[in-house]
GROMACS .gro file of C-alpha atoms in nm:
model
  316
    1MET     CA    1   0.563  -1.215  -4.074
    2ILE     CA    2   0.540  -1.483  -4.377
    3SER     CA    3   0.520  -1.310  -4.724
    4PHE     CA    4   0.204  -1.327  -4.893
    5LEU     CA    5   0.329  -1.498  -5.200
    6THR     CA    6   0.451  -1.761  -4.973
    7ILE     CA    7   0.125  -1.799  -4.810
    8ILE     CA    8  -0.028  -1.850  -5.164
    9ILE     CA    9   0.222  -2.115  -5.293
   10GLY     CA   10   0.167  -2.305  -4.965
   11ILE     CA   11  -0.242  -2.291  -5.031
   12VAL     CA   12  -0.184  -2.416  -5.410
   13LEU     CA   13   0.031  -2.685  -5.288
   14ALA     CA   14  -0.216  -2.812  -5.032
   15LEU     CA   15  -0.466  -2.795  -5.286
   16ILE     CA   16  -0.281  -3.023  -5.548
   17SER     CA   17  -0.199  -3.270  -5.231
   18THR     CA   18  -0.564  -3.292  -5.145
   19LEU     CA   19  -0.653  -3.339  -5.493
   20CYS     CA   20  -0.424  -3.643  -5.523
   21PHE     CA   21  -0.518  -3.786  -5.180
   22ASN     CA   22  -0.903  -3.764  -5.252
   23MET     CA   23  -0.849  -3.938  -5.584
   24ALA     CA   24  -0.656  -4.214  -5.405
   25ILE     CA   25  -0.953  -4.273  -5.147
   26ILE     CA   26  -1.173  -4.291  -5.448
   27PHE     CA   27  -0.952  -4.573  -5.599
   28GLN     CA   28  -0.872  -4.732  -5.271
   29LYS     CA   29  -1.255  -4.754  -5.202
   30LYS     CA   30  -1.314  -4.928  -5.492
   31GLY     CA   31  -0.997  -5.175  -5.424
   32LEU     CA   32  -1.141  -5.249  -5.084
   33ILE     CA   33  -1.483  -5.351  -5.209
   34GLU     CA   34  -1.326  -5.613  -5.441
   35GLY     CA   35  -1.072  -5.719  -5.163
   36PRO     CA   36  -1.085  -5.922  -4.829
   37GLU     CA   37  -1.213  -5.793  -4.539
   38ILE     CA   38  -0.979  -5.644  -4.289
   39VAL     CA   39  -1.028  -5.793  -3.960
   40PHE     CA   40  -0.840  -5.738  -3.625
   41ASP     CA   41  -0.896  -6.097  -3.455
   42GLU     CA   42  -0.627  -6.281  -3.627
   43GLY     CA   43  -0.394  -6.006  -3.523
   44VAL     CA   44  -0.102  -5.870  -3.727
   45ASN     CA   45  -0.066  -6.188  -3.952
   46GLY     CA   46  -0.449  -6.116  -4.060
   47ILE     CA   47  -0.383  -5.780  -4.145
   48VAL     CA   48  -0.055  -5.844  -4.364
   49LYS     CA   49  -0.244  -6.152  -4.535
   50ALA     CA   50  -0.538  -5.906  -4.627
   51PHE     CA   51  -0.297  -5.626  -4.757
   52LYS     CA   52  -0.111  -5.881  -4.966
   53LYS     CA   53  -0.425  -5.925  -5.156
   54PHE     CA   54  -0.468  -5.555  -5.165
   55PHE     CA   55  -0.128  -5.506  -5.333
   56ARG     CA   56  -0.242  -5.722  -5.587
   57ASN     CA   57  -0.561  -5.519  -5.667
   58LYS     CA   58  -0.473  -5.255  -5.962
   59TRP     CA   59  -0.749  -5.004  -5.830
   60TRP     CA   60  -0.600  -5.009  -5.459
   61MET     CA   61  -0.239  -4.958  -5.559
   62ALA     CA   62  -0.329  -4.690  -5.802
   63GLY     CA   63  -0.468  -4.502  -5.521
   64ALA     CA   64  -0.154  -4.599  -5.271
   65VAL     CA   65   0.079  -4.490  -5.566
   66LEU     CA   66  -0.128  -4.170  -5.608
   67GLY     CA   67  -0.124  -4.089  -5.232
   68VAL     CA   68   0.249  -4.125  -5.223
   69PHE     CA   69   0.292  -3.873  -5.534
   70GLY     CA   70   0.031  -3.648  -5.320
   71TRP     CA   71   0.279  -3.656  -5.036
   72PHE     CA   72   0.558  -3.432  -5.185
   73PRO     CA   73   0.335  -3.110  -5.235
   74TYR     CA   74   0.202  -3.206  -4.884
   75ILE     CA   75   0.487  -3.153  -4.675
   76PHE     CA   76   0.650  -2.866  -4.909
   77SER     CA   77   0.315  -2.680  -4.798
   78ILE     CA   78   0.336  -2.776  -4.436
   79GLY     CA   79   0.708  -2.669  -4.456
   80SER     CA   80   0.615  -2.315  -4.597
   81VAL     CA   81   0.302  -2.218  -4.427
   82GLY     CA   82   0.238  -2.455  -4.107
   83ILE     CA   83   0.000  -2.734  -4.050
   84ILE     CA   84  -0.256  -2.491  -3.928
   85ILE     CA   85  -0.319  -2.348  -4.292
   86THR     CA   86  -0.251  -2.692  -4.491
   87GLU     CA   87  -0.505  -2.915  -4.312
   88PRO     CA   88  -0.817  -2.670  -4.330
   89VAL     CA   89  -0.726  -2.631  -4.704
   90MET     CA   90  -0.676  -2.995  -4.758
   91GLY     CA   91  -1.078  -3.012  -4.633
   92ILE     CA   92  -1.158  -2.857  -4.951
   93GLY     CA   93  -1.053  -3.209  -5.164
   94ILE     CA   94  -1.433  -3.304  -5.118
   95VAL     CA   95  -1.497  -3.124  -5.409
   96VAL     CA   96  -1.306  -3.442  -5.591
   97PHE     CA   97  -1.635  -3.659  -5.484
   98VAL     CA   98  -1.850  -3.399  -5.591
   99PHE     CA   99  -1.747  -3.396  -5.971
  100ALA     CA  100  -1.667  -3.753  -5.964
  101ALA     CA  101  -2.058  -3.812  -5.867
  102VAL     CA  102  -2.161  -3.541  -6.130
  103ILE     CA  103  -1.964  -3.669  -6.447
  104LEU     CA  104  -1.956  -4.063  -6.347
  105LEU     CA  105  -2.323  -4.078  -6.198
  106LYS     CA  106  -2.462  -3.788  -6.357
  107GLU     CA  107  -2.567  -3.660  -5.986
  108GLN     CA  108  -2.760  -3.334  -5.966
  109VAL     CA  109  -2.578  -3.031  -5.731
  110THR     CA  110  -2.881  -2.841  -5.564
  111TRP     CA  111  -2.847  -2.476  -5.486
  112PHE     CA  112  -2.780  -2.557  -5.151
  113GLU     CA  113  -2.478  -2.781  -5.239
  114TYR     CA  114  -2.369  -2.499  -5.472
  115MET     CA  115  -2.375  -2.259  -5.186
  116ALA     CA  116  -2.133  -2.488  -5.008
  117LEU     CA  117  -1.918  -2.521  -5.290
  118GLY     CA  118  -1.932  -2.153  -5.272
  119LEU     CA  119  -1.796  -2.154  -4.929
  120LEU     CA  120  -1.512  -2.384  -5.037
  121ALA     CA  121  -1.388  -2.159  -5.300
  122ILE     CA  122  -1.378  -1.889  -5.084
  123SER     CA  123  -1.228  -2.030  -4.775
  124PRO     CA  124  -0.855  -2.033  -4.893
  125VAL     CA  125  -0.910  -1.658  -4.980
  126LEU     CA  126  -0.991  -1.593  -4.645
  127ILE     CA  127  -0.734  -1.844  -4.491
  128ALA     CA  128  -0.454  -1.612  -4.721
  129LEU     CA  129  -0.618  -1.280  -4.561
  130ALA     CA  130  -0.578  -1.401  -4.216
  131ARG     CA  131  -0.194  -1.386  -4.264
  132ILE     CA  132  -0.043  -1.646  -4.076
  133LYS     CA  133   0.256  -1.468  -3.880
  134LYS     CA  134   0.420  -1.742  -3.735
  135VAL     CA  135   0.532  -2.079  -3.892
  136ASN     CA  136   0.870  -2.167  -3.748
  137ILE     CA  137   0.873  -2.423  -3.431
  138ASP     CA  138   1.050  -2.340  -3.128
  139PHE     CA  139   1.186  -2.712  -3.042
  140ASN     CA  140   1.316  -2.594  -2.728
  141GLN     CA  141   0.981  -2.535  -2.610
  142LEU     CA  142   0.793  -2.789  -2.761
  143ILE     CA  143   0.867  -3.113  -2.492
  144PHE     CA  144   0.568  -3.057  -2.268
  145PRO     CA  145   0.288  -2.932  -2.511
  146LEU     CA  146   0.342  -3.211  -2.746
  147SER     CA  147   0.381  -3.487  -2.468
  148LEU     CA  148   0.039  -3.357  -2.329
  149PHE     CA  149  -0.124  -3.398  -2.652
  150LEU     CA  150   0.005  -3.710  -2.746
  151LEU     CA  151  -0.119  -3.830  -2.435
  152ILE     CA  152  -0.467  -3.731  -2.505
  153VAL     CA  153  -0.476  -3.860  -2.859
  154VAL     CA  154  -0.322  -4.165  -2.788
  155SER     CA  155  -0.539  -4.262  -2.494
  156GLY     CA  156  -0.861  -4.141  -2.692
  157SER     CA  157  -0.758  -4.364  -2.973
  158VAL     CA  158  -0.687  -4.661  -2.762
  159LEU     CA  159  -1.000  -4.623  -2.577
  160CYS     CA  160  -1.207  -4.581  -2.931
  161PHE     CA  161  -1.043  -4.927  -3.031
  162ILE     CA  162  -1.142  -5.090  -2.713
  163ILE     CA  163  -1.485  -4.968  -2.752
  164ALA     CA  164  -1.492  -5.101  -3.141
  165LYS     CA  165  -1.391  -5.455  -2.981
  166ILE     CA  166  -1.649  -5.430  -2.736
  167LYS     CA  167  -1.907  -5.316  -3.036
  168LYS     CA  168  -1.784  -5.601  -3.259
  169ASP     CA  169  -2.039  -5.678  -3.529
  170THR     CA  170  -2.273  -5.422  -3.428
  171SER     CA  171  -2.305  -5.067  -3.620
  172LEU     CA  172  -2.108  -4.893  -3.352
  173GLU     CA  173  -1.779  -5.104  -3.475
  174ALA     CA  174  -1.695  -4.925  -3.779
  175LEU     CA  175  -1.795  -4.590  -3.611
  176PHE     CA  176  -1.517  -4.665  -3.358
  177ILE     CA  177  -1.267  -4.780  -3.566
  178MET     CA  178  -1.278  -4.471  -3.780
  179PHE     CA  179  -1.259  -4.275  -3.466
  180THR     CA  180  -0.949  -4.438  -3.406
  181GLY     CA  181  -0.784  -4.437  -3.750
  182SER     CA  182  -0.878  -4.086  -3.810
  183THR     CA  183  -0.728  -3.935  -3.470
  184LEU     CA  184  -0.397  -4.148  -3.563
  185PHE     CA  185  -0.424  -4.002  -3.925
  186ALA     CA  186  -0.447  -3.622  -3.752
  187THR     CA  187  -0.145  -3.709  -3.569
  188GLY     CA  188   0.043  -3.814  -3.856
  189GLY     CA  189  -0.017  -3.478  -3.999
  190VAL     CA  190   0.108  -3.322  -3.649
  191PHE     CA  191   0.427  -3.514  -3.685
  192THR     CA  192   0.480  -3.425  -4.056
  193ASN     CA  193   0.440  -3.068  -3.930
  194ILE     CA  194   0.765  -3.132  -3.676
  195LEU     CA  195   0.937  -3.317  -3.990
  196ALA     CA  196   0.935  -3.051  -4.225
  197GLN     CA  197   1.023  -2.747  -3.973
  198ALA     CA  198   1.307  -2.965  -3.870
  199LEU     CA  199   1.414  -3.035  -4.172
  200ILE     CA  200   1.449  -2.653  -4.229
  201GLN     CA  201   1.595  -2.557  -3.892
  202ALA     CA  202   1.849  -2.881  -3.934
  203GLU     CA  203   1.942  -2.750  -4.303
  204VAL     CA  204   1.912  -3.088  -4.458
  205LYS     CA  205   2.032  -3.039  -4.804
  206ILE     CA  206   1.917  -3.275  -5.093
  207THR     CA  207   2.215  -3.546  -5.133
  208TRP     CA  208   2.235  -3.912  -5.233
  209TYR     CA  209   2.209  -4.032  -4.863
  210ILE     CA  210   1.901  -3.773  -4.765
  211LEU     CA  211   1.665  -4.074  -4.691
  212PHE     CA  212   1.921  -4.209  -4.427
  213GLU     CA  213   1.988  -3.845  -4.307
  214ILE     CA  214   1.595  -3.814  -4.253
  215GLY     CA  215   1.537  -4.173  -4.128
  216PHE     CA  216   1.829  -4.163  -3.903
  217GLY     CA  217   1.893  -3.819  -3.824
  218ILE     CA  218   1.970  -3.898  -3.427
  219LEU     CA  219   2.303  -4.026  -3.555
  220TRP     CA  220   2.407  -3.670  -3.637
  221GLY     CA  221   2.415  -3.610  -3.295
  222ASP     CA  222   2.257  -3.266  -3.323
  223PHE     CA  223   1.932  -3.110  -3.154
  224TYR     CA  224   1.794  -3.009  -3.480
  225HIS     CA  225   1.876  -3.373  -3.656
  226THR     CA  226   1.706  -3.530  -3.349
  227TRP     CA  227   1.383  -3.370  -3.446
  228VAL     CA  228   1.377  -3.492  -3.764
  229PHE     CA  229   1.446  -3.816  -3.656
  230ILE     CA  230   1.142  -3.782  -3.427
  231GLY     CA  231   0.923  -3.617  -3.692
  232PHE     CA  232   0.965  -3.902  -3.952
  233TRP     CA  233   0.920  -4.185  -3.731
  234GLY     CA  234   0.616  -4.038  -3.584
  235MET     CA  235   0.486  -3.932  -3.891
  236ALA     CA  236   0.584  -4.302  -4.030
  237THR     CA  237   0.426  -4.462  -3.694
  238PHE     CA  238   0.095  -4.267  -3.691
  239ASN     CA  239   0.011  -4.266  -4.080
  240LEU     CA  240   0.089  -4.632  -4.107
  241SER     CA  241  -0.118  -4.727  -3.797
  242SER     CA  242  -0.390  -4.495  -3.889
  243PHE     CA  243  -0.369  -4.644  -4.245
  244VAL     CA  244  -0.541  -5.005  -4.138
  245PHE     CA  245  -0.770  -4.850  -3.911
  246TYR     CA  246  -0.924  -4.599  -4.165
  247GLN     CA  247  -0.912  -4.836  -4.452
  248SER     CA  248  -1.118  -5.110  -4.224
  249GLY     CA  249  -1.351  -4.817  -4.109
  250LEU     CA  250  -1.416  -4.725  -4.476
  251GLN     CA  251  -1.469  -5.122  -4.539
  252LYS     CA  252  -1.706  -5.210  -4.284
  253GLY     CA  253  -1.906  -4.851  -4.255
  254LYS     CA  254  -2.113  -4.600  -4.472
  255ALA     CA  255  -1.939  -4.373  -4.692
  256LEU     CA  256  -2.185  -4.098  -4.552
  257VAL     CA  257  -2.087  -4.147  -4.213
  258MET     CA  258  -1.727  -4.238  -4.244
  259TYR     CA  259  -1.588  -3.954  -4.465
  260PRO     CA  260  -1.736  -3.669  -4.267
  261ILE     CA  261  -1.555  -3.838  -3.957
  262LEU     CA  262  -1.212  -3.859  -4.159
  263ASP     CA  263  -1.243  -3.543  -4.273
  264SER     CA  264  -1.336  -3.338  -3.969
  265PHE     CA  265  -1.086  -3.512  -3.751
  266ALA     CA  266  -0.840  -3.426  -4.000
  267LEU     CA  267  -0.946  -3.047  -4.003
  268VAL     CA  268  -0.976  -3.019  -3.599
  269ILE     CA  269  -0.665  -3.204  -3.443
  270PRO     CA  270  -0.389  -3.014  -3.683
  271ILE     CA  271  -0.579  -2.639  -3.590
  272ILE     CA  272  -0.588  -2.735  -3.198
  273ALA     CA  273  -0.209  -2.859  -3.246
  274GLY     CA  274  -0.107  -2.549  -3.455
  275LEU     CA  275  -0.257  -2.306  -3.205
  276PHE     CA  276  -0.166  -2.486  -2.888
  277VAL     CA  277   0.137  -2.703  -2.933
  278PHE     CA  278   0.310  -2.529  -3.211
  279GLN     CA  279   0.163  -2.176  -3.132
  280GLN     CA  280   0.127  -2.087  -3.462
  281THR     CA  281  -0.031  -1.704  -3.463
  282PHE     CA  282  -0.232  -1.486  -3.773
  283GLU     CA  283  -0.297  -1.106  -3.828
  284ASN     CA  284  -0.646  -1.188  -3.819
  285TYR     CA  285  -0.817  -1.469  -3.617
  286ILE     CA  286  -1.137  -1.361  -3.734
  287LEU     CA  287  -1.115  -1.452  -4.103
  288PHE     CA  288  -0.902  -1.770  -4.011
  289PHE     CA  289  -1.204  -1.913  -3.823
  290ILE     CA  290  -1.481  -1.802  -4.040
  291ALA     CA  291  -1.254  -1.980  -4.350
  292THR     CA  292  -1.227  -2.309  -4.138
  293GLY     CA  293  -1.602  -2.312  -4.027
  294MET     CA  294  -1.706  -2.255  -4.393
  295ILE     CA  295  -1.487  -2.547  -4.485
  296PHE     CA  296  -1.654  -2.764  -4.201
  297VAL     CA  297  -1.998  -2.705  -4.310
  298GLY     CA  298  -1.905  -2.744  -4.705
  299ILE     CA  299  -1.783  -3.060  -4.577
  300LEU     CA  300  -2.089  -3.165  -4.395
  301ILE     CA  301  -2.347  -3.038  -4.696
  302LEU     CA  302  -2.133  -3.227  -4.932
  303SER     CA  303  -2.051  -3.543  -4.767
  304ARG     CA  304  -2.358  -3.736  -4.986
  305PHE     CA  305  -2.156  -3.721  -5.281
  306GLN     CA  306  -1.912  -3.929  -5.080
  307ALA     CA  307  -2.153  -4.197  -5.029
  308GLU     CA  308  -2.299  -4.208  -5.393
  309ILE     CA  309  -1.946  -4.300  -5.481
  310GLU     CA  310  -1.936  -4.587  -5.241
  311LYS     CA  311  -2.294  -4.698  -5.406
  312MET     CA  312  -2.118  -4.672  -5.787
  313ASP     CA  313  -1.857  -4.913  -5.608
  314LYS     CA  314  -2.119  -5.164  -5.494
  315ASN     CA  315  -2.303  -5.179  -5.823
  316GLU     CA  316  -2.031  -5.260  -6.060
   0.00000   0.00000   0.00000
């Protein structure tokens, strides 16, 4: 059984992380509006050229730095309470867009939206009361469920990208690009969970060579360091590849549609992985699913504020 204090700390770390990540998205969206369009027709060279220009954009870089900063509480949260707790709590970060729209654009919040904010405020309490019981991964039993999971999500991502190419220059292009990026992004979170738990079980200490140990853990020759290696490179591969796609989706599509897709995938896929791949368990499943349902409803109701922030960027 995970202690209640550990659960609270894990949730607080996730809230700090989602604050950083969502502020980063606001900054990067402004940078995307000012920067070149990300296109896939020119291959890797075209993507690299676009991102070279983004690196010179102060708004985009500020978002990138904030996103990197948010990664630290994120991985500590996952290490403490697992992906099945951390990722649903991350969905509460949409509140950042609400405050930004109210402060910067003087947007009015309706009573219905106040109810949605109330749902988001209550949900972490319910998640804590659900009392997660198992966080540690049994790596000996992980290979088959993880392989099946990856087969499904990677196939789905490839299919969505193919459809996006077929629907180029139509309203569906951005939609399927975001489907691709959101799936890859959520899968990056799954590998972050593997990395966090493998670091604990491999008993990796903070040393001057820790980055080398994480990136090349397979050279240590033991079972858990091999999973550190798999977790790190899986996390890096899926997060970096998703970055190109969801940034392109945000650039091509409307925030009112794009952000809920990104948020929903980031909520649903980790829950599926947590339950069926990592077999994480709760003392009270009913409270957990009520809380995640409240978060999902809150995201859908408040998504208009994300769209308002996009309008602000375009009008400046």
